[in-house]
CSV table of C-alpha atoms and ligand atoms in Angstrom, one decimal:
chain,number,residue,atom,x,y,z
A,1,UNK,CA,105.4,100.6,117.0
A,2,UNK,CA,106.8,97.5,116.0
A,3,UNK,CA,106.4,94.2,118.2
A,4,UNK,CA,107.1,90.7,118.0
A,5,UNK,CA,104.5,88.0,119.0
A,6,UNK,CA,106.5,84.8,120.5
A,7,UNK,CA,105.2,81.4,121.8
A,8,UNK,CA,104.4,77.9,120.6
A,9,UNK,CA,102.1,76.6,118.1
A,10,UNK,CA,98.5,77.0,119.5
A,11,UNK,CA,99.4,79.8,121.6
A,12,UNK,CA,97.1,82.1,120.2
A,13,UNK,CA,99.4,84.7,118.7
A,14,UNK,CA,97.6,84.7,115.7
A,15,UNK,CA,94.0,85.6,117.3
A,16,UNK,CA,95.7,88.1,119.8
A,17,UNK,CA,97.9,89.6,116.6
A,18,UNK,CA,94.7,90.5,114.7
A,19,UNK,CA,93.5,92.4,117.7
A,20,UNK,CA,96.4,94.1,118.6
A,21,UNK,CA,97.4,95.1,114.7
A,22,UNK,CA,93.5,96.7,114.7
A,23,UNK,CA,93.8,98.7,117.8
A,24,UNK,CA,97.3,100.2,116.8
A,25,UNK,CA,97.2,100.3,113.3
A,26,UNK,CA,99.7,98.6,112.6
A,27,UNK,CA,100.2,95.7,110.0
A,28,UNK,CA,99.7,92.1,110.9
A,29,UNK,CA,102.6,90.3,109.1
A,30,UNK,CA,102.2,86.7,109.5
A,31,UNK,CA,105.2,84.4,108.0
A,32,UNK,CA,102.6,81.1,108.4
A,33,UNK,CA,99.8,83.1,106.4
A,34,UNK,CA,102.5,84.6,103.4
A,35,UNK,CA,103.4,81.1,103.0
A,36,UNK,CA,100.6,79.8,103.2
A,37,UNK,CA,99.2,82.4,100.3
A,38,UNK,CA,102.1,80.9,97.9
A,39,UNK,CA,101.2,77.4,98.4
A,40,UNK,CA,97.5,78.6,97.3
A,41,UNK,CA,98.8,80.7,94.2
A,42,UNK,CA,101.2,77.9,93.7
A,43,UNK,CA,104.4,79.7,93.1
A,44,UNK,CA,107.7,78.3,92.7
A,45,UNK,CA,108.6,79.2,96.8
A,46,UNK,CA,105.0,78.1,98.3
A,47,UNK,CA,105.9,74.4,96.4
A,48,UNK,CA,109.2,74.2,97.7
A,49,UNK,CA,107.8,75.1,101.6
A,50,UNK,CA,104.7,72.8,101.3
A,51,UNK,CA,106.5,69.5,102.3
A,52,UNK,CA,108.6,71.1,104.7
A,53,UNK,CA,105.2,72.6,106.6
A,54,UNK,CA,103.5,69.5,106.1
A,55,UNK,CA,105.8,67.8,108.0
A,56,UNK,CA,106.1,70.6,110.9
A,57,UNK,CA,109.6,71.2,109.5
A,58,UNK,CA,110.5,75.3,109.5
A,59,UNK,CA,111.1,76.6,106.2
A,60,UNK,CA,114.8,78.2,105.4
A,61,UNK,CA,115.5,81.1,106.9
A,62,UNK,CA,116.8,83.0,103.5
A,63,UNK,CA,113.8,81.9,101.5
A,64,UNK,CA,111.7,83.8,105.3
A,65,UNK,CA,114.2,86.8,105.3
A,66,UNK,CA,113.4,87.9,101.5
A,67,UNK,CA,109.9,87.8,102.3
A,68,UNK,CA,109.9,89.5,105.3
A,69,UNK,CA,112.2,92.5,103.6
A,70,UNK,CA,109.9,92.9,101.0
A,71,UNK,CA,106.6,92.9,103.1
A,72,UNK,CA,107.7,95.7,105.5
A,73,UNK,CA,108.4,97.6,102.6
A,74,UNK,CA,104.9,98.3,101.8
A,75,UNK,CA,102.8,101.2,102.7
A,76,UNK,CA,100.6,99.5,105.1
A,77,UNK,CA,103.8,98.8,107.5
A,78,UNK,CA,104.5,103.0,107.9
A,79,UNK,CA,103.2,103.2,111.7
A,80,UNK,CA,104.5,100.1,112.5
A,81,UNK,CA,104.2,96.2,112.3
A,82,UNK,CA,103.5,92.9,114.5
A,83,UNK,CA,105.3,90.3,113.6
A,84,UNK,CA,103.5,86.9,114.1
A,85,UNK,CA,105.7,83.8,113.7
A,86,UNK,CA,108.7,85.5,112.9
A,87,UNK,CA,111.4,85.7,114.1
A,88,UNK,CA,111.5,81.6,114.8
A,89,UNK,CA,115.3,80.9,114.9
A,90,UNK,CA,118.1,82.5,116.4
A,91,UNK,CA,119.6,83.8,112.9
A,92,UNK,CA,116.3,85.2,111.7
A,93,UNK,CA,116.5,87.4,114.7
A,94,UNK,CA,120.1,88.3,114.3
A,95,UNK,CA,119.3,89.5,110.7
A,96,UNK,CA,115.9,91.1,111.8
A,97,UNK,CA,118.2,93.0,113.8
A,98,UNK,CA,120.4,94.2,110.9
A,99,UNK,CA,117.0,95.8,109.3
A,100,UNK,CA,115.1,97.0,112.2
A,101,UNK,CA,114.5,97.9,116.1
A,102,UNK,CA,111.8,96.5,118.0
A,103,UNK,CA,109.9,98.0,120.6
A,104,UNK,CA,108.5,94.8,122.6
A,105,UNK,CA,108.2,91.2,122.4
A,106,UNK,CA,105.5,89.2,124.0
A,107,UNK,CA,106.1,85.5,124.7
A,108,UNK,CA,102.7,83.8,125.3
A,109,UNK,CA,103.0,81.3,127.5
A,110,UNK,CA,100.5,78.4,127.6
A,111,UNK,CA,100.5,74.8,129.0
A,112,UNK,CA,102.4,72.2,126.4
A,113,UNK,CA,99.4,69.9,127.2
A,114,UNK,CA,96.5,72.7,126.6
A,115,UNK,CA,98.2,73.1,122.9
A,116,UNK,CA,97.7,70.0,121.3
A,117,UNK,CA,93.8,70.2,121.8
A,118,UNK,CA,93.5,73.9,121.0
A,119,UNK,CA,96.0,73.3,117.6
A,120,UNK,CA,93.8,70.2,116.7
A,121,UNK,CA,90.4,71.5,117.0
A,122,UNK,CA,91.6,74.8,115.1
A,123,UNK,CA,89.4,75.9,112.2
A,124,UNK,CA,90.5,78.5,110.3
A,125,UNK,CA,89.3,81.3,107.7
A,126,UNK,CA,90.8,81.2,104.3
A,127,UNK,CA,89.8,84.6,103.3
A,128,UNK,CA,90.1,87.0,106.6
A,129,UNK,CA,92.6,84.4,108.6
A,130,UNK,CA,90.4,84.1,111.5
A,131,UNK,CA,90.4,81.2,113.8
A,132,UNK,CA,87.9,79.3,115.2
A,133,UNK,CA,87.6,76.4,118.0
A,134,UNK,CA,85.1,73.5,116.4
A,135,UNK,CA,83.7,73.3,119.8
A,136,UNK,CA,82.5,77.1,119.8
A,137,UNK,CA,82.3,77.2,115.7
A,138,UNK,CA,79.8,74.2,114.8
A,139,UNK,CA,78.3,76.3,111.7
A,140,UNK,CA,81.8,76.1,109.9
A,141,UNK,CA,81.6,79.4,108.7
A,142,UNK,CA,83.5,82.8,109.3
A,143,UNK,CA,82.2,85.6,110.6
A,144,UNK,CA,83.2,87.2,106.9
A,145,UNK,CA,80.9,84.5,105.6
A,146,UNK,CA,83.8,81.8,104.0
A,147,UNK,CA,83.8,78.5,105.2
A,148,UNK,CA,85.8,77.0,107.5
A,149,UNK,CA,89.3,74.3,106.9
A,150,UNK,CA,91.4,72.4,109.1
A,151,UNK,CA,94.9,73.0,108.2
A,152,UNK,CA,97.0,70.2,106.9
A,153,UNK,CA,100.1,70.5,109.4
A,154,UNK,CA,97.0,70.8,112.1
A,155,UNK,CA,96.9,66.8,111.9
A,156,UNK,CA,98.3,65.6,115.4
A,157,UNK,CA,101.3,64.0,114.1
A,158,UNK,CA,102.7,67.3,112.8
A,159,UNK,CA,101.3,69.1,115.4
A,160,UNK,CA,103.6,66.8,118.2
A,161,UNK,CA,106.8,67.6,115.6
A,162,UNK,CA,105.9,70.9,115.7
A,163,UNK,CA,105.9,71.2,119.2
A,164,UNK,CA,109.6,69.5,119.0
A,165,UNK,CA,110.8,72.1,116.7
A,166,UNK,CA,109.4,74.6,118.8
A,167,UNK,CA,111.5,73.1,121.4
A,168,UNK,CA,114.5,73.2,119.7
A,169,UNK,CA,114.9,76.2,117.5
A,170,UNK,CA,112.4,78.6,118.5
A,171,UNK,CA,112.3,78.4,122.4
A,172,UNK,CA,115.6,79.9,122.8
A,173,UNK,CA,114.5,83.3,121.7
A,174,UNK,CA,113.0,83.7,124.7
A,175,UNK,CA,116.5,84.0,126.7
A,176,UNK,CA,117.6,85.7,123.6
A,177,UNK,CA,115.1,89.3,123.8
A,178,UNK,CA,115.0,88.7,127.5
A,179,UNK,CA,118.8,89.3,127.7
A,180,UNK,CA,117.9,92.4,125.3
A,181,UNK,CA,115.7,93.8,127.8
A,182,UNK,CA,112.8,93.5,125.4
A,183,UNK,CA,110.7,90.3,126.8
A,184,UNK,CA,107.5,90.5,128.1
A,185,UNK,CA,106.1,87.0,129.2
A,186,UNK,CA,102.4,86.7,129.7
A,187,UNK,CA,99.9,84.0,130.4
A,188,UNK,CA,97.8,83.5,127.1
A,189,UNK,CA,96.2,80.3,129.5
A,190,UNK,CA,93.0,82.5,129.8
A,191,UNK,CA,90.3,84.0,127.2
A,192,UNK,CA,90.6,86.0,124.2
A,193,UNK,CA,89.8,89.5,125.8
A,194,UNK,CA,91.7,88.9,129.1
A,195,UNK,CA,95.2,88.3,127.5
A,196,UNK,CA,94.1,90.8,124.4
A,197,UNK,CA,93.8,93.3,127.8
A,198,UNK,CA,97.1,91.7,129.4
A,199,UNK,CA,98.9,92.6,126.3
A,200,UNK,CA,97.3,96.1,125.4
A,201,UNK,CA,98.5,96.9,129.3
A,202,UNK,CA,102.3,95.5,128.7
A,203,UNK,CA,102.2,97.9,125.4
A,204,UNK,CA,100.9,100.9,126.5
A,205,UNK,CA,103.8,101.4,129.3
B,1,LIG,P1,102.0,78.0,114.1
B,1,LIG,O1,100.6,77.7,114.4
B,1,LIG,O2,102.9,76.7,114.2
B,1,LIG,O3,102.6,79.1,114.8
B,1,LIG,P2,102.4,79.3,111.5
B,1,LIG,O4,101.2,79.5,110.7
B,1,LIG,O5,103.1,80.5,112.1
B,1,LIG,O6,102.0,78.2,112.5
B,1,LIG,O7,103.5,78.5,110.6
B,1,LIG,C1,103.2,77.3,109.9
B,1,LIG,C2,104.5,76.7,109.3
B,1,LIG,O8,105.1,77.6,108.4
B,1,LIG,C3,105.6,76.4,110.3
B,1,LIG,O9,105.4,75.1,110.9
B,1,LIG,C4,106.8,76.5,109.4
B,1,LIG,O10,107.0,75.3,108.6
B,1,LIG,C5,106.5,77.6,108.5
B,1,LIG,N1,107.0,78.9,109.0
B,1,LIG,C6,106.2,80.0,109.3
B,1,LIG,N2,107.0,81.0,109.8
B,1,LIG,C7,108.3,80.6,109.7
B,1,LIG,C8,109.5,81.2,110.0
B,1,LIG,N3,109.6,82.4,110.5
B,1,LIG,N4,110.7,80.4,109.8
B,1,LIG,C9,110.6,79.2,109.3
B,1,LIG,N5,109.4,78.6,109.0
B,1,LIG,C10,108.3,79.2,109.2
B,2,LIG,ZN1,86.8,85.0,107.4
């Protein structure tokens, strides 16, 4: 199986793509956690994306493409994958295309104005890659036992260009696996187990 998880920043693909992943077995390939690891290690590529994330910007697509090819070429990607902030322009999907067939894409749909607070009170796991709400995670700890950060393009400013970027170069994906037959749009305005269920249901058809 091999799906794509679509929506704005804040959406909540990335809690919904851990579940999902589990259930399947499939593995959880997140562009925004790969890139994330680099800037850590501090390699040569996570240096170069660091400003760009910082300021909400999207990272080139070759410099996503050659990581992408590489990663679902390892063993843990054999019964499938769920990609989670890829594709996020209209040429990464094109050349996804060129190296593999997707099954389904969910678009989760949430209220612009319900992002901003969810994206800005986002805690998040630098070991596992959980994520936590401060308002429901006042021990600032993971479940895994590693404390709690705030993200530095969680900042409001970059969270507001992020939203515009969105906008601009991400949002049109939606017409573009709609017209492809492959779009499934579901509310992700609700809790974590009711869209995880909403989702399981679109995937099991
Ligand atoms: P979000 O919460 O905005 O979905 P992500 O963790 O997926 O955050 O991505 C964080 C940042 O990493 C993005 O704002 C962008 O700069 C960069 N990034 C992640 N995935 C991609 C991609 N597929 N193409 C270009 N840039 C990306
Ligand atoms: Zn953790």
């Amino acid at each position: 199986m091999k799906l794509i998880f679509l929506g704005p920043p804040g959406a909540g693909k990335g809690t919904q793509a851990v579940k999902i992943a589990a259930r399947f077995g499939i593995a959880h390939i997140s562009t925004g956690d790969m890139l994330r690891a680099e800037i850590r290690e501090g390699t040569e590529l996570g240096n170069a994306a660091k400003s760009l994330i910082d300021r909400g910007e999207l990272v080139p697509d070759d410099v996503i493409l050659g990581m992408v090819k590489n990663r679902i070429q390892r063993e843990d990607c054999k019964n499938g994958f769920l990609f989670d902030g890829f594709p996020r322009t209209i040429a990464q999907a094109e050349a996804l295309e060129a190296i593999s067939a997707i099954d389904h894409v969910i678009n989760l749909d949430v209220p612009v104005e319900r992002l901003i607070s969810r994206i800005s009170g986002r805690r998040m796991c630098p070991d596992c890659g959980a994520a936590y709400h401060v308002s429901t995670r006042e021990s600032g700890a993971c479940d895994c036992g590693a404390t709690l950060y705030q993200r530095d393009d969680d900042k409001e400013e970059t969270v507001r260009n992020r939203l515009v970027v969105y906008e601009r170069s991400t949002k049109p994906l939606i017409d573009y696996y709609a017209g492809k037959g492959l779009l499934h749009t579901i509310s992700g305005d609700a809790d974590i187990d009711t869209v995880d269920a909403r989702i399981r249901e679109v995937i099991s058809k």
